[in-house]
Coordinates of C-alpha atoms in Angstrom, one line a residue:
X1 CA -33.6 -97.3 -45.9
X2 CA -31.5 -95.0 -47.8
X3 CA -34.9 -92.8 -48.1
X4 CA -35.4 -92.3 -44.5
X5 CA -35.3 -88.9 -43.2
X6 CA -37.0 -89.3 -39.5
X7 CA -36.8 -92.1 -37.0
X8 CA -39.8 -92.2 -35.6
X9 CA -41.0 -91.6 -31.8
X10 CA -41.1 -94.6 -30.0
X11 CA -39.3 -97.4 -32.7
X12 CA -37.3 -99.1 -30.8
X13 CA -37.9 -97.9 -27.2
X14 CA -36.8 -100.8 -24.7
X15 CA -35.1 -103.1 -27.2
X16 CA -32.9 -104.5 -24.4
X17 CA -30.9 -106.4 -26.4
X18 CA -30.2 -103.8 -28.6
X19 CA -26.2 -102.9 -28.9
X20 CA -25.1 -100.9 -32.3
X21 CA -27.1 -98.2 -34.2
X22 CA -25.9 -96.9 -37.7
X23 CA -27.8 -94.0 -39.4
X24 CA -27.3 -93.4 -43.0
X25 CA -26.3 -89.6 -43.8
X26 CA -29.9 -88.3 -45.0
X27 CA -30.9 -88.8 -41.4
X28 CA -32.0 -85.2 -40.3
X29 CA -34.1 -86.4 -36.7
X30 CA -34.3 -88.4 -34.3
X31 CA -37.9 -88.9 -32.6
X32 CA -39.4 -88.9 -29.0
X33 CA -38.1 -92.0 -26.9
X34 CA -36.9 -94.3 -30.4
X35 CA -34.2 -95.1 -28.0
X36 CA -35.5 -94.8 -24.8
X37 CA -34.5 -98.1 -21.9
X38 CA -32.1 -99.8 -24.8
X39 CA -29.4 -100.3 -21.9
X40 CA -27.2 -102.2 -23.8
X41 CA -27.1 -100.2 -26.8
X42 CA -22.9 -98.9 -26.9
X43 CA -21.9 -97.9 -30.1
X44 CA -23.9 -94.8 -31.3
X45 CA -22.6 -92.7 -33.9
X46 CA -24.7 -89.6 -35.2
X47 CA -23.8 -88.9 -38.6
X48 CA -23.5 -84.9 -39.7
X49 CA -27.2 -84.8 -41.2
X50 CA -28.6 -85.4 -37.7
X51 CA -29.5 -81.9 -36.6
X52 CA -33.0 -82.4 -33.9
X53 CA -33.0 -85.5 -31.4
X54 CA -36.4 -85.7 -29.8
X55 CA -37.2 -86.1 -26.2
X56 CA -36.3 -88.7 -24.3
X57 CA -34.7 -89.7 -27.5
X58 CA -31.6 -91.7 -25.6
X59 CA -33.2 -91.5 -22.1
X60 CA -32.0 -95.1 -20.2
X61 CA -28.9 -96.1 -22.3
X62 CA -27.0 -96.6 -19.8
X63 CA -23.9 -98.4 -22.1
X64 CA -23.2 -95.7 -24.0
X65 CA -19.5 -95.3 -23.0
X66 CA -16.7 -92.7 -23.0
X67 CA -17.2 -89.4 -25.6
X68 CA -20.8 -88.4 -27.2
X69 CA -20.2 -86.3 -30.2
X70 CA -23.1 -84.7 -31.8
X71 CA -21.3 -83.0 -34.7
X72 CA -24.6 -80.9 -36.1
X73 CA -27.2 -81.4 -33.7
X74 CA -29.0 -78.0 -33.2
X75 CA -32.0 -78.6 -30.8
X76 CA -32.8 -81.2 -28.2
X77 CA -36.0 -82.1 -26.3
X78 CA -36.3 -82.9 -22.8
X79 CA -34.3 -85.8 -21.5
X80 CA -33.0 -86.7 -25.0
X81 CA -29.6 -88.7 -22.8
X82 CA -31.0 -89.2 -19.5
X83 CA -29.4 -91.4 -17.2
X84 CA -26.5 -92.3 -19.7
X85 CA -24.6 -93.3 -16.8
X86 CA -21.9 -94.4 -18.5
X87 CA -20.8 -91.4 -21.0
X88 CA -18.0 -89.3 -19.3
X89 CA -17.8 -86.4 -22.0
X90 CA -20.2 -84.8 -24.8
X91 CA -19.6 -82.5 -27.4
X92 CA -22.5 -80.1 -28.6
X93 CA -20.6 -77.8 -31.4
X94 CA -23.6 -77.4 -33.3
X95 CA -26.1 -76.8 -30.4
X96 CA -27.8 -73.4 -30.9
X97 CA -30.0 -70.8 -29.6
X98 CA -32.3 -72.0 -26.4
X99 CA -31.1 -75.8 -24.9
X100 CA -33.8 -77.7 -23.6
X101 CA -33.7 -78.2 -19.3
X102 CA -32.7 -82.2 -18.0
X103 CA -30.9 -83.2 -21.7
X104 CA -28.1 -85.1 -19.5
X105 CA -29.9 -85.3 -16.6
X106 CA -28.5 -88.4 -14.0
X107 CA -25.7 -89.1 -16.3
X108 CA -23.9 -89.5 -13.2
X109 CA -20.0 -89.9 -14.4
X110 CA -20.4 -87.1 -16.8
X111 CA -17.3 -84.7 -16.4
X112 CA -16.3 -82.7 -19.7
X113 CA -19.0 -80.7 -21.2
X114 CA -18.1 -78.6 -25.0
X115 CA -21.1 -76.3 -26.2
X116 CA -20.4 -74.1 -29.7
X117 CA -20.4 -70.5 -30.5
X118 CA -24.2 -70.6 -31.3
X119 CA -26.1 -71.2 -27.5
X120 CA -27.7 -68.3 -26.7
X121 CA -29.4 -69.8 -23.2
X122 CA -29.3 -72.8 -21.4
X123 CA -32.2 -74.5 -19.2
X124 CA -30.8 -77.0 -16.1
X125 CA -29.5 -79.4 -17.8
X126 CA -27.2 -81.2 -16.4
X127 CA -28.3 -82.3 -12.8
X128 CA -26.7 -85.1 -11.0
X129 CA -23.8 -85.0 -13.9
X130 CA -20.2 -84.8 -11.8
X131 CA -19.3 -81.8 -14.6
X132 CA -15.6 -80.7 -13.2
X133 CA -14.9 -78.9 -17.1
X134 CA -17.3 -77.2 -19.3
X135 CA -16.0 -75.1 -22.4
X136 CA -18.4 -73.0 -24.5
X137 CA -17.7 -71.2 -27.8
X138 CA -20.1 -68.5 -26.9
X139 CA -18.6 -64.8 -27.3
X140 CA -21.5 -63.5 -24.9
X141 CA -22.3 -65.5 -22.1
X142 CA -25.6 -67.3 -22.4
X143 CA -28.8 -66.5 -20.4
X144 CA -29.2 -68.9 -18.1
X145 CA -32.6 -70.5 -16.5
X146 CA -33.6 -71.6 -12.8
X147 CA -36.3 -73.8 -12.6
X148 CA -37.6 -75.6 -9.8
X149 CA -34.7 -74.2 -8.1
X150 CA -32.1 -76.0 -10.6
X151 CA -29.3 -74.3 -11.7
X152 CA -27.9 -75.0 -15.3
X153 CA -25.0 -77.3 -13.6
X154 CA -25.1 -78.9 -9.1
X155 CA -23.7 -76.3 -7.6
X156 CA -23.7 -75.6 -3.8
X157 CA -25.6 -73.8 -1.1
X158 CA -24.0 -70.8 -2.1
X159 CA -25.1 -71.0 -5.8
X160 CA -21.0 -71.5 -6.2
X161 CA -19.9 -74.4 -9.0
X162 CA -17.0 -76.8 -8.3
X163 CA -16.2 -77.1 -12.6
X164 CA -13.8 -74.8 -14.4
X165 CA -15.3 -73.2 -17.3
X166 CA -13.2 -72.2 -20.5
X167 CA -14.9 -69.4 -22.1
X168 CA -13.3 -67.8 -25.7
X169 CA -9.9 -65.4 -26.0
X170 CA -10.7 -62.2 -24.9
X171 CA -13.9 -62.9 -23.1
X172 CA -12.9 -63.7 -19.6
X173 CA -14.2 -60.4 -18.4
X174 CA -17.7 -60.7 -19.7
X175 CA -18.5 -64.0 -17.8
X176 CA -16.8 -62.6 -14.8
X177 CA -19.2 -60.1 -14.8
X178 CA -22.0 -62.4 -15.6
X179 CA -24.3 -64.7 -12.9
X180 CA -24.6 -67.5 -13.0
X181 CA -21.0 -67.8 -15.0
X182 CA -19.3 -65.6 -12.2
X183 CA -19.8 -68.7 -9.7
X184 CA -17.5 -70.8 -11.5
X185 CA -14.6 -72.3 -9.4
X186 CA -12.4 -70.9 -12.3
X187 CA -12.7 -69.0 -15.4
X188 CA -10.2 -69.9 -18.0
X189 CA -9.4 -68.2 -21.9
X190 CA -8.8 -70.3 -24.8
X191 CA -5.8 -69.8 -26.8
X192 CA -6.8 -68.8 -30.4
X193 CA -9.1 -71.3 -31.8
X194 CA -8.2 -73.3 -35.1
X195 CA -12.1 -74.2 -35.8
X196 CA -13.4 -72.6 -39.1
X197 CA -17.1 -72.0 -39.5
X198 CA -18.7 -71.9 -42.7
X199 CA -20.3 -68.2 -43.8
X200 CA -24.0 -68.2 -42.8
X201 CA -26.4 -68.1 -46.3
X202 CA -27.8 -65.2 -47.8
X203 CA -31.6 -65.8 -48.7
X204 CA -32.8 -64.3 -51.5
X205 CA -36.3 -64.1 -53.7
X206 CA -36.3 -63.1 -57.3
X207 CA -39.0 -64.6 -59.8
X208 CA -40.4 -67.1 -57.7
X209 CA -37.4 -68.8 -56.7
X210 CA -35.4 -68.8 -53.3
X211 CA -31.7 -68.6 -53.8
X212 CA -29.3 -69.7 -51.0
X213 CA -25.5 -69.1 -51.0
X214 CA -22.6 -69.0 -48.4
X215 CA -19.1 -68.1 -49.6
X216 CA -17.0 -70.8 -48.1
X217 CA -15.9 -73.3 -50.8
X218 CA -18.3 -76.4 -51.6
X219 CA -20.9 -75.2 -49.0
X220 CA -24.2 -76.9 -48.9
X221 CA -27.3 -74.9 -48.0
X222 CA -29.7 -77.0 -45.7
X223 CA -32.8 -75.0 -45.5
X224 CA -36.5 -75.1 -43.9
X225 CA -39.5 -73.1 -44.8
X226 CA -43.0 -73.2 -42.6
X227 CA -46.1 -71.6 -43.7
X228 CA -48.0 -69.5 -40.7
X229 CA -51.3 -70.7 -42.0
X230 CA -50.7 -74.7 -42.0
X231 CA -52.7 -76.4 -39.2
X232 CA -54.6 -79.3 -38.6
X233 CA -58.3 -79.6 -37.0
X234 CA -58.8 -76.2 -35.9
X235 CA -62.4 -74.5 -35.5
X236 CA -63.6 -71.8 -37.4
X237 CA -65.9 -70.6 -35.0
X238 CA -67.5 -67.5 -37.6
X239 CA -66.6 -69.8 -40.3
X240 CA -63.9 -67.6 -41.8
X241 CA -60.2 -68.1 -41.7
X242 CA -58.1 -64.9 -42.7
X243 CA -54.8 -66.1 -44.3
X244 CA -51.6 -64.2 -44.2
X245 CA -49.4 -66.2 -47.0
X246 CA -46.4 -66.1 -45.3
X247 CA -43.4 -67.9 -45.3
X248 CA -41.0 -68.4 -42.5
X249 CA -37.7 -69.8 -44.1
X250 CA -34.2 -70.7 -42.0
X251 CA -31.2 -72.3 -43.4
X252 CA -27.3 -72.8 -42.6
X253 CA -24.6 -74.1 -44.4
X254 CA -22.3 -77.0 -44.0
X255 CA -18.9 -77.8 -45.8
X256 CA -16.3 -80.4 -45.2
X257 CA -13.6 -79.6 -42.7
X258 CA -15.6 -77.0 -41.2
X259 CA -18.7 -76.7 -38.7
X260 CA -21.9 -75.9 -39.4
X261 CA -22.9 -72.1 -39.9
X262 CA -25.3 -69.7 -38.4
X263 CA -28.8 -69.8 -38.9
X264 CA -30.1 -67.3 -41.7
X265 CA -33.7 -66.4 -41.2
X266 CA -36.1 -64.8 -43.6
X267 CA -39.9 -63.9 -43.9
X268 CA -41.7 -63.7 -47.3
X269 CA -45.2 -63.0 -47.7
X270 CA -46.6 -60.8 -50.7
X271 CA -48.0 -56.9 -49.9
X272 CA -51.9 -57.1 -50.5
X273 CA -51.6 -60.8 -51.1
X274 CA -55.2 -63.1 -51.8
X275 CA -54.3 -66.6 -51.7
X276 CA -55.1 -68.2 -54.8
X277 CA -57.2 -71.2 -53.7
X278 CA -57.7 -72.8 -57.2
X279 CA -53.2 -73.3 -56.8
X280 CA -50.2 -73.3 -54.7
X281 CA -49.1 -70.3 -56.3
X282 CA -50.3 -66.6 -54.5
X283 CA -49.6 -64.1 -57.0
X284 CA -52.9 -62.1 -57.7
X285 CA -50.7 -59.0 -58.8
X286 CA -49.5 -58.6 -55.3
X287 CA -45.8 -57.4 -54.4
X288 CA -43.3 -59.8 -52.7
X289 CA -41.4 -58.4 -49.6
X290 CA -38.4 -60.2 -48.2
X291 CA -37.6 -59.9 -44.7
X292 CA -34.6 -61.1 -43.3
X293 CA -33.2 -60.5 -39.7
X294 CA -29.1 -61.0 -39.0
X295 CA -28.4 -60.2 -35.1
X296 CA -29.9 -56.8 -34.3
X297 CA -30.6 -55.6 -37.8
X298 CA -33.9 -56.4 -39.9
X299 CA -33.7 -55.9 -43.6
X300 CA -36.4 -55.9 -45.8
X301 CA -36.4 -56.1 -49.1
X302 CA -38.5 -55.8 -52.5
X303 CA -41.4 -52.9 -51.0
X304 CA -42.4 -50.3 -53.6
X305 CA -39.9 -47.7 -53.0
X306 CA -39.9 -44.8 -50.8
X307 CA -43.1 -46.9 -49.1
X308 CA -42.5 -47.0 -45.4
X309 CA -42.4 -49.5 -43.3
X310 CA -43.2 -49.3 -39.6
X311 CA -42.1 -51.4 -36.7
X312 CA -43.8 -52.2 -33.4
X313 CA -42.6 -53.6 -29.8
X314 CA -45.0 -57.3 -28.9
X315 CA -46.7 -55.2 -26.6
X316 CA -47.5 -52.4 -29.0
X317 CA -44.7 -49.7 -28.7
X318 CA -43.9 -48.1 -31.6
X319 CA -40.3 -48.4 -32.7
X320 CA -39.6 -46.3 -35.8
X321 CA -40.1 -46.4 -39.1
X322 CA -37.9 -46.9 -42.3
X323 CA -38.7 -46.0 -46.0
X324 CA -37.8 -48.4 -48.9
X325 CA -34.8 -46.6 -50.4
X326 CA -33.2 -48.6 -54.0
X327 CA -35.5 -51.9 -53.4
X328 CA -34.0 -52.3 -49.4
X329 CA -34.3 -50.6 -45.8
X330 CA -32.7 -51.4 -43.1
X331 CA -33.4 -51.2 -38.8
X332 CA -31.7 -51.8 -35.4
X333 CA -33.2 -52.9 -32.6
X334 CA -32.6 -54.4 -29.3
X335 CA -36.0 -56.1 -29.6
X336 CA -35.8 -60.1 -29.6
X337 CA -39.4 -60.3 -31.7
X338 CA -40.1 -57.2 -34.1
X339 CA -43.3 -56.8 -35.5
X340 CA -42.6 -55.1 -39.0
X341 CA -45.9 -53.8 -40.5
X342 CA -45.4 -52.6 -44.2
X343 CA -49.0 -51.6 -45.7
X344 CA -51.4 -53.5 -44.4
X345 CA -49.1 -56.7 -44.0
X346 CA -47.9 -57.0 -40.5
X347 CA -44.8 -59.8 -40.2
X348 CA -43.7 -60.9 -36.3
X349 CA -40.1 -61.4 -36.8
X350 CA -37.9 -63.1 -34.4
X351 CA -34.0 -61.8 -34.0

Protein backbone atom coordinates (compact mmCIF):
# COMPACT_ATOMS: atom_id res chain seq x y z
CA UNK A 1 0.00 0.00 0.00
CA UNK A 2 0.63 3.41 -1.16
CA UNK A 3 0.44 4.39 2.79
CA UNK A 4 3.21 2.14 3.87
CA UNK A 5 6.07 3.75 5.40
CA UNK A 6 8.01 0.62 7.19
CA UNK A 7 8.32 -2.96 6.09
CA UNK A 8 8.23 -4.71 8.94
CA UNK A 9 10.88 -7.09 10.76
CA UNK A 10 10.51 -10.43 9.78
CA UNK A 11 7.60 -10.22 6.66
CA UNK A 12 8.81 -12.17 4.34
CA UNK A 13 11.95 -13.84 5.86
CA UNK A 14 12.47 -17.30 3.94
CA UNK A 15 10.03 -16.88 1.12
CA UNK A 16 12.12 -19.09 -1.12
CA UNK A 17 10.28 -18.67 -3.91
CA UNK A 18 10.36 -15.21 -3.77
CA UNK A 19 12.10 -13.41 -6.97
CA UNK A 20 11.09 -9.43 -7.59
CA UNK A 21 10.51 -6.75 -4.86
CA UNK A 22 9.14 -3.21 -5.78
CA UNK A 23 8.83 -0.53 -3.03
CA UNK A 24 6.64 2.47 -3.69
CA UNK A 25 8.55 5.92 -3.06
CA UNK A 26 7.05 6.73 0.58
CA UNK A 27 9.12 3.70 1.65
CA UNK A 28 11.49 5.27 4.34
CA UNK A 29 12.73 1.53 6.19
CA UNK A 30 13.37 -1.54 5.75
CA UNK A 31 13.00 -3.86 9.06
CA UNK A 32 15.12 -6.68 10.79
CA UNK A 33 15.42 -9.95 8.54
CA UNK A 34 11.94 -8.98 6.11
CA UNK A 35 14.27 -10.43 3.58
CA UNK A 36 16.36 -12.62 5.25
CA UNK A 37 16.96 -16.65 3.33
CA UNK A 38 14.77 -15.27 0.08
CA UNK A 39 17.59 -16.99 -2.14
CA UNK A 40 15.90 -16.49 -5.25
CA UNK A 41 14.87 -13.01 -4.78
CA UNK A 42 17.11 -11.06 -7.97
CA UNK A 43 15.66 -8.01 -8.91
CA UNK A 44 15.79 -5.51 -5.89
CA UNK A 45 15.46 -1.94 -6.46
CA UNK A 46 15.54 0.59 -3.49
CA UNK A 47 13.73 3.53 -4.41
CA UNK A 48 15.24 7.23 -3.05
CA UNK A 49 12.86 7.36 0.14
CA UNK A 50 14.63 4.24 1.57
CA UNK A 51 17.06 5.77 3.90
CA UNK A 52 17.51 2.80 7.17
CA UNK A 53 17.62 -1.04 6.19
CA UNK A 54 17.47 -3.12 9.32
CA UNK A 55 19.60 -5.97 10.29
CA UNK A 56 19.85 -8.79 8.62
CA UNK A 57 17.49 -7.03 6.36
CA UNK A 58 18.88 -8.97 3.01
CA UNK A 59 21.01 -11.51 4.89
CA UNK A 60 20.89 -15.01 2.59
CA UNK A 61 19.85 -13.59 -0.88
CA UNK A 62 22.10 -15.14 -2.52
CA UNK A 63 20.57 -14.16 -6.35
CA UNK A 64 20.94 -10.81 -6.04
CA UNK A 65 23.24 -10.24 -9.04
CA UNK A 66 25.66 -7.72 -10.46
CA UNK A 67 25.48 -3.76 -8.97
CA UNK A 68 23.53 -2.91 -5.48
CA UNK A 69 22.77 0.73 -5.46
CA UNK A 70 21.40 2.20 -2.46
CA UNK A 71 20.82 5.79 -3.64
CA UNK A 72 19.79 7.35 0.05
CA UNK A 73 20.36 4.78 2.40
CA UNK A 74 22.00 6.44 5.54
CA UNK A 75 22.32 3.64 8.27
CA UNK A 76 22.52 -0.05 8.20
CA UNK A 77 22.17 -2.77 10.90
CA UNK A 78 24.26 -5.71 11.25
CA UNK A 79 24.25 -8.17 8.44
CA UNK A 80 21.68 -6.09 6.42
CA UNK A 81 23.38 -8.20 2.77
CA UNK A 82 25.08 -11.04 4.24
CA UNK A 83 26.13 -13.76 2.13
CA UNK A 84 24.78 -12.03 -1.14
CA UNK A 85 27.12 -14.20 -2.89
CA UNK A 86 26.22 -13.18 -6.01
CA UNK A 87 26.44 -9.19 -6.00
CA UNK A 88 29.96 -8.07 -7.45
CA UNK A 89 29.62 -4.17 -6.66
CA UNK A 90 27.61 -1.79 -4.21
CA UNK A 91 27.21 1.70 -4.05
CA UNK A 92 26.53 3.49 -0.58
CA UNK A 93 26.50 7.44 -1.68
CA UNK A 94 24.24 8.26 0.98
CA UNK A 95 25.80 6.16 3.80
CA UNK A 96 26.72 8.52 6.70
CA UNK A 97 28.29 8.94 10.00
CA UNK A 98 29.18 5.31 11.93
CA UNK A 99 28.59 2.00 9.41
CA UNK A 100 27.46 -0.89 11.19
CA UNK A 101 30.43 -4.10 11.39
CA UNK A 102 29.49 -7.48 8.97
CA UNK A 103 26.90 -5.34 6.47
CA UNK A 104 28.40 -7.46 3.36
CA UNK A 105 29.83 -9.94 5.33
CA UNK A 106 30.45 -13.52 3.01
CA UNK A 107 29.41 -11.80 -0.09
CA UNK A 108 32.16 -13.76 -1.50
CA UNK A 109 32.48 -12.27 -5.28
CA UNK A 110 32.14 -8.69 -4.07
CA UNK A 111 34.88 -6.53 -5.76
CA UNK A 112 33.95 -2.67 -6.18
CA UNK A 113 32.97 -0.92 -3.12
CA UNK A 114 31.69 3.26 -3.51
CA UNK A 115 30.95 4.95 -0.01
CA UNK A 116 29.89 9.01 -0.12
CA UNK A 117 31.34 12.03 1.37
CA UNK A 118 29.31 11.61 4.63
CA UNK A 119 31.08 8.18 6.58
CA UNK A 120 32.74 9.25 9.26
CA UNK A 121 33.81 5.46 10.63
CA UNK A 122 33.54 2.19 9.49
CA UNK A 123 33.15 -1.17 11.59
CA UNK A 124 34.54 -4.60 9.66
CA UNK A 125 32.31 -4.90 7.29
CA UNK A 126 33.27 -6.51 4.60
CA UNK A 127 34.92 -9.96 5.56
CA UNK A 128 35.18 -12.72 3.15
CA UNK A 129 34.21 -9.98 0.25
CA UNK A 130 37.16 -10.37 -2.66
CA UNK A 131 37.13 -6.21 -2.48
CA UNK A 132 40.14 -5.40 -5.24
CA UNK A 133 38.56 -1.40 -5.52
CA UNK A 134 36.97 0.68 -2.94
CA UNK A 135 36.28 4.51 -3.56
CA UNK A 136 35.12 6.79 -0.81
CA UNK A 137 33.94 10.47 -1.07
CA UNK A 138 35.24 11.15 2.35
CA UNK A 139 37.63 14.44 2.56
CA UNK A 140 39.02 13.11 6.01
CA UNK A 141 39.70 9.61 6.17
CA UNK A 142 37.21 7.71 8.39
CA UNK A 143 37.98 6.14 11.80
CA UNK A 144 38.18 2.87 11.47
CA UNK A 145 37.23 -0.18 14.04
CA UNK A 146 38.98 -3.68 14.88
CA UNK A 147 36.92 -6.08 16.38
CA UNK A 148 37.49 -9.51 17.16
CA UNK A 149 40.59 -8.93 15.34
CA UNK A 150 38.67 -7.90 11.88
CA UNK A 151 39.82 -5.23 10.01
CA UNK A 152 37.31 -3.07 7.97
CA UNK A 153 38.32 -5.06 4.58
CA UNK A 154 40.70 -9.24 4.59
CA UNK A 155 43.77 -7.98 4.58
CA UNK A 156 47.02 -10.07 5.36
CA UNK A 157 49.33 -10.99 8.20
CA UNK A 158 50.90 -7.84 7.91
CA UNK A 159 47.64 -5.84 8.30
CA UNK A 160 48.58 -4.88 4.36
CA UNK A 161 45.24 -4.78 1.89
CA UNK A 162 45.48 -6.21 -1.73
CA UNK A 163 42.37 -3.40 -3.02
CA UNK A 164 43.24 0.03 -4.46
CA UNK A 165 41.45 2.63 -2.80
CA UNK A 166 40.44 5.99 -4.58
CA UNK A 167 40.20 8.64 -2.13
CA UNK A 168 38.99 12.53 -3.28
CA UNK A 169 41.39 15.30 -5.32
CA UNK A 170 43.72 16.66 -3.15
CA UNK A 171 43.49 14.18 -0.34
CA UNK A 172 45.95 11.51 -1.18
CA UNK A 173 48.29 12.72 1.57
CA UNK A 174 45.91 12.53 4.37
CA UNK A 175 45.10 8.73 3.92
CA UNK A 176 48.75 8.12 3.41
CA UNK A 177 49.29 9.32 6.60
CA UNK A 178 46.32 7.53 8.05
CA UNK A 179 46.20 3.55 9.46
CA UNK A 180 44.48 1.56 8.45
CA UNK A 181 44.14 3.57 4.93
CA UNK A 182 48.03 3.68 4.64
CA UNK A 183 47.98 -0.31 4.05
CA UNK A 184 46.32 0.02 0.91
CA UNK A 185 48.06 -1.75 -2.06
CA UNK A 186 47.57 1.74 -3.83
CA UNK A 187 46.13 5.00 -3.10
CA UNK A 188 44.67 6.70 -6.08
CA UNK A 189 43.08 10.74 -6.52
CA UNK A 190 39.93 11.31 -8.31
CA UNK A 191 39.83 13.70 -11.06
CA UNK A 192 37.32 16.59 -10.07
CA UNK A 193 34.04 15.16 -9.29
CA UNK A 194 30.80 16.11 -11.30
CA UNK A 195 28.38 14.99 -8.27
CA UNK A 196 26.31 18.00 -6.92
CA UNK A 197 25.04 17.72 -3.32
CA UNK A 198 22.15 19.55 -2.26
CA UNK A 199 22.84 22.50 0.58
CA UNK A 200 22.22 21.00 4.06
CA UNK A 201 18.86 22.75 5.82
CA UNK A 202 18.87 25.43 8.11
CA UNK A 203 16.45 24.71 11.23
CA UNK A 204 14.77 27.30 12.61
CA UNK A 205 11.97 28.06 15.51
CA UNK A 206 9.86 31.11 15.54
CA UNK A 207 6.19 31.04 17.05
CA UNK A 208 5.84 27.57 17.46
CA UNK A 209 6.72 26.39 14.19
CA UNK A 210 9.98 24.66 12.83
CA UNK A 211 11.05 26.05 9.45
CA UNK A 212 13.40 23.98 7.19
CA UNK A 213 15.06 25.40 4.10
CA UNK A 214 18.15 24.40 1.79
CA UNK A 215 19.03 26.76 -1.06
CA UNK A 216 19.42 24.33 -3.97
CA UNK A 217 16.41 24.62 -6.33
CA UNK A 218 13.21 22.33 -5.62
CA UNK A 219 14.85 20.84 -2.42
CA UNK A 220 12.78 18.76 -0.20
CA UNK A 221 13.41 18.81 3.60
CA UNK A 222 13.03 15.27 5.14
CA UNK A 223 13.18 15.72 8.78
CA UNK A 224 12.97 13.72 12.28
CA UNK A 225 12.27 14.99 15.70
CA UNK A 226 12.61 12.65 19.01
CA UNK A 227 11.56 13.68 22.35
CA UNK A 228 14.27 12.79 25.31
CA UNK A 229 11.45 11.97 27.61
CA UNK A 230 9.34 9.28 25.36
CA UNK A 231 9.74 5.67 26.78
CA UNK A 232 7.87 2.72 27.34
CA UNK A 233 7.51 0.54 30.74
CA UNK A 234 10.06 2.12 32.76
CA UNK A 235 9.97 2.19 36.74
CA UNK A 236 9.65 5.04 38.77
CA UNK A 237 11.24 3.77 41.62
CA UNK A 238 10.51 7.29 44.01
CA UNK A 239 7.56 7.69 41.91
CA UNK A 240 8.68 10.90 40.24
CA UNK A 241 9.82 11.40 36.75
CA UNK A 242 11.70 14.79 36.12
CA UNK A 243 11.04 15.86 32.45
CA UNK A 244 13.34 17.91 30.36
CA UNK A 245 10.94 18.94 27.22
CA UNK A 246 13.36 18.64 24.77
CA UNK A 247 13.43 18.03 21.29
CA UNK A 248 16.13 16.42 19.27
CA UNK A 249 15.33 17.25 15.54
CA UNK A 250 17.73 16.16 12.25
CA UNK A 251 16.79 16.67 8.75
CA UNK A 252 18.55 16.68 5.13
CA UNK A 253 17.44 17.67 1.88
CA UNK A 254 17.00 15.87 -1.29
CA UNK A 255 16.44 17.35 -4.91
CA UNK A 256 16.38 15.84 -8.30
CA UNK A 257 19.67 15.36 -10.03
CA UNK A 258 21.56 15.70 -6.99
CA UNK A 259 22.39 13.50 -3.83
CA UNK A 260 21.17 13.76 -0.64
CA UNK A 261 22.56 16.56 1.77
CA UNK A 262 24.18 16.62 5.14
CA UNK A 263 22.47 16.07 8.21
CA UNK A 264 21.35 19.34 10.04
CA UNK A 265 20.88 18.74 13.73
CA UNK A 266 19.15 20.91 16.28
CA UNK A 267 18.01 20.76 20.07
CA UNK A 268 14.91 22.75 21.31
CA UNK A 269 13.79 22.62 24.68
CA UNK A 270 12.33 25.86 26.56
CA UNK A 271 14.52 27.75 29.55
CA UNK A 272 12.59 27.06 32.94
CA UNK A 273 10.18 24.87 30.94
CA UNK A 274 7.08 22.84 33.16
CA UNK A 275 5.42 20.53 30.91
CA UNK A 276 1.93 21.21 30.55
CA UNK A 277 0.25 17.85 31.28
CA UNK A 278 -3.36 18.90 30.67
CA UNK A 279 -1.75 19.42 26.40
CA UNK A 280 0.92 18.73 23.97
CA UNK A 281 1.84 22.20 24.05
CA UNK A 282 4.81 23.35 26.89
CA UNK A 283 4.61 26.96 27.03
CA UNK A 284 4.07 28.04 30.82
CA UNK A 285 5.75 31.47 30.01
CA UNK A 286 9.04 29.70 29.51
CA UNK A 287 11.74 30.88 26.79
CA UNK A 288 12.56 28.72 23.73
CA UNK A 289 16.40 28.15 23.01
CA UNK A 290 17.44 26.65 19.78
CA UNK A 291 20.51 24.68 19.59
CA UNK A 292 21.98 23.69 16.49
CA UNK A 293 25.48 22.02 15.98
CA UNK A 294 27.25 22.25 12.16
CA UNK A 295 30.80 20.45 12.37
CA UNK A 296 32.80 21.96 15.22
CA UNK A 297 30.66 24.93 15.97
CA UNK A 298 27.39 25.00 18.30
CA UNK A 299 25.02 27.77 17.87
CA UNK A 300 22.44 28.59 20.08
CA UNK A 301 19.85 30.68 19.56
CA UNK A 302 16.68 32.55 21.19
CA UNK A 303 18.47 32.93 25.23
CA UNK A 304 17.60 36.26 26.85
CA UNK A 305 20.40 38.31 25.78
CA UNK A 306 23.70 38.89 27.32
CA UNK A 307 22.56 35.52 29.50
CA UNK A 308 25.49 33.14 29.33
CA UNK A 309 25.62 30.02 28.44
CA UNK A 310 28.26 27.47 29.68
CA UNK A 311 29.60 24.36 28.22
CA UNK A 312 30.95 21.17 29.72
CA UNK A 313 33.20 18.11 28.55
CA UNK A 314 30.97 14.26 29.18
CA UNK A 315 33.26 13.87 31.95
CA UNK A 316 32.78 17.22 33.51
CA UNK A 317 35.57 19.63 32.23
CA UNK A 318 34.61 22.91 31.78
CA UNK A 319 34.92 24.28 28.36
CA UNK A 320 34.03 28.02 28.19
CA UNK A 321 31.37 29.93 28.23
CA UNK A 322 29.53 32.27 25.67
CA UNK A 323 26.97 35.18 26.30
CA UNK A 324 23.80 35.61 24.07
CA UNK A 325 24.82 38.58 21.97
CA UNK A 326 21.63 39.97 19.32
CA UNK A 327 19.39 36.69 20.05
CA UNK A 328 22.67 34.12 19.00
CA UNK A 329 26.12 32.89 20.43
CA UNK A 330 28.33 30.90 19.03
CA UNK A 331 31.33 28.07 20.22
CA UNK A 332 34.10 25.73 18.83
CA UNK A 333 35.02 22.79 20.00
CA UNK A 334 36.88 19.69 19.33
CA UNK A 335 34.45 17.82 21.60
CA UNK A 336 32.29 15.05 19.68
CA UNK A 337 29.28 15.38 22.61
CA UNK A 338 28.99 19.05 24.24
CA UNK A 339 26.98 19.46 27.14
CA UNK A 340 25.61 23.17 26.81
CA UNK A 341 24.05 24.19 30.14
CA UNK A 342 22.13 27.64 29.72
CA UNK A 343 20.33 28.47 33.26
CA UNK A 344 19.30 25.64 34.67
CA UNK A 345 18.59 23.73 31.32
CA UNK A 346 21.47 21.44 30.58
CA UNK A 347 21.30 20.06 26.67
CA UNK A 348 23.97 16.95 25.59
CA UNK A 349 24.57 17.81 22.10
CA UNK A 350 26.24 15.60 19.71
CA UNK A 351 28.73 17.21 16.81
Amino acid sequence: PDDVASIPDYLFSGASSLQSVSFHDGVRSIGKSTFSGCKNLRNLEIPQSVTTIGSYAFDGCSGLEGTLVLPSVMTFGDRSFGDCTSLTAVEMPAARGELAWRVFEGCSNLKKVFLGRFVTALHPMFQGCPVEYLKIEATTPPDTWVQYGYQVLDCNESGDYSATLEVPAGCKSQYLATNPWNHFKEIVEATASSVEYCEAPTIDYEDGKLTFRSSTPDAVCHYSISISDMCDEKIAVDGVVELSATYYIEAYASAPGYQNSAISSASLCWLGAEPDLTSISVVNDASPILVKSQQDLLLIEGAENLSNIEFYSTDGRYLGAEAIIGGCAAFRTSEPIVIVKAGKKSLKVKL
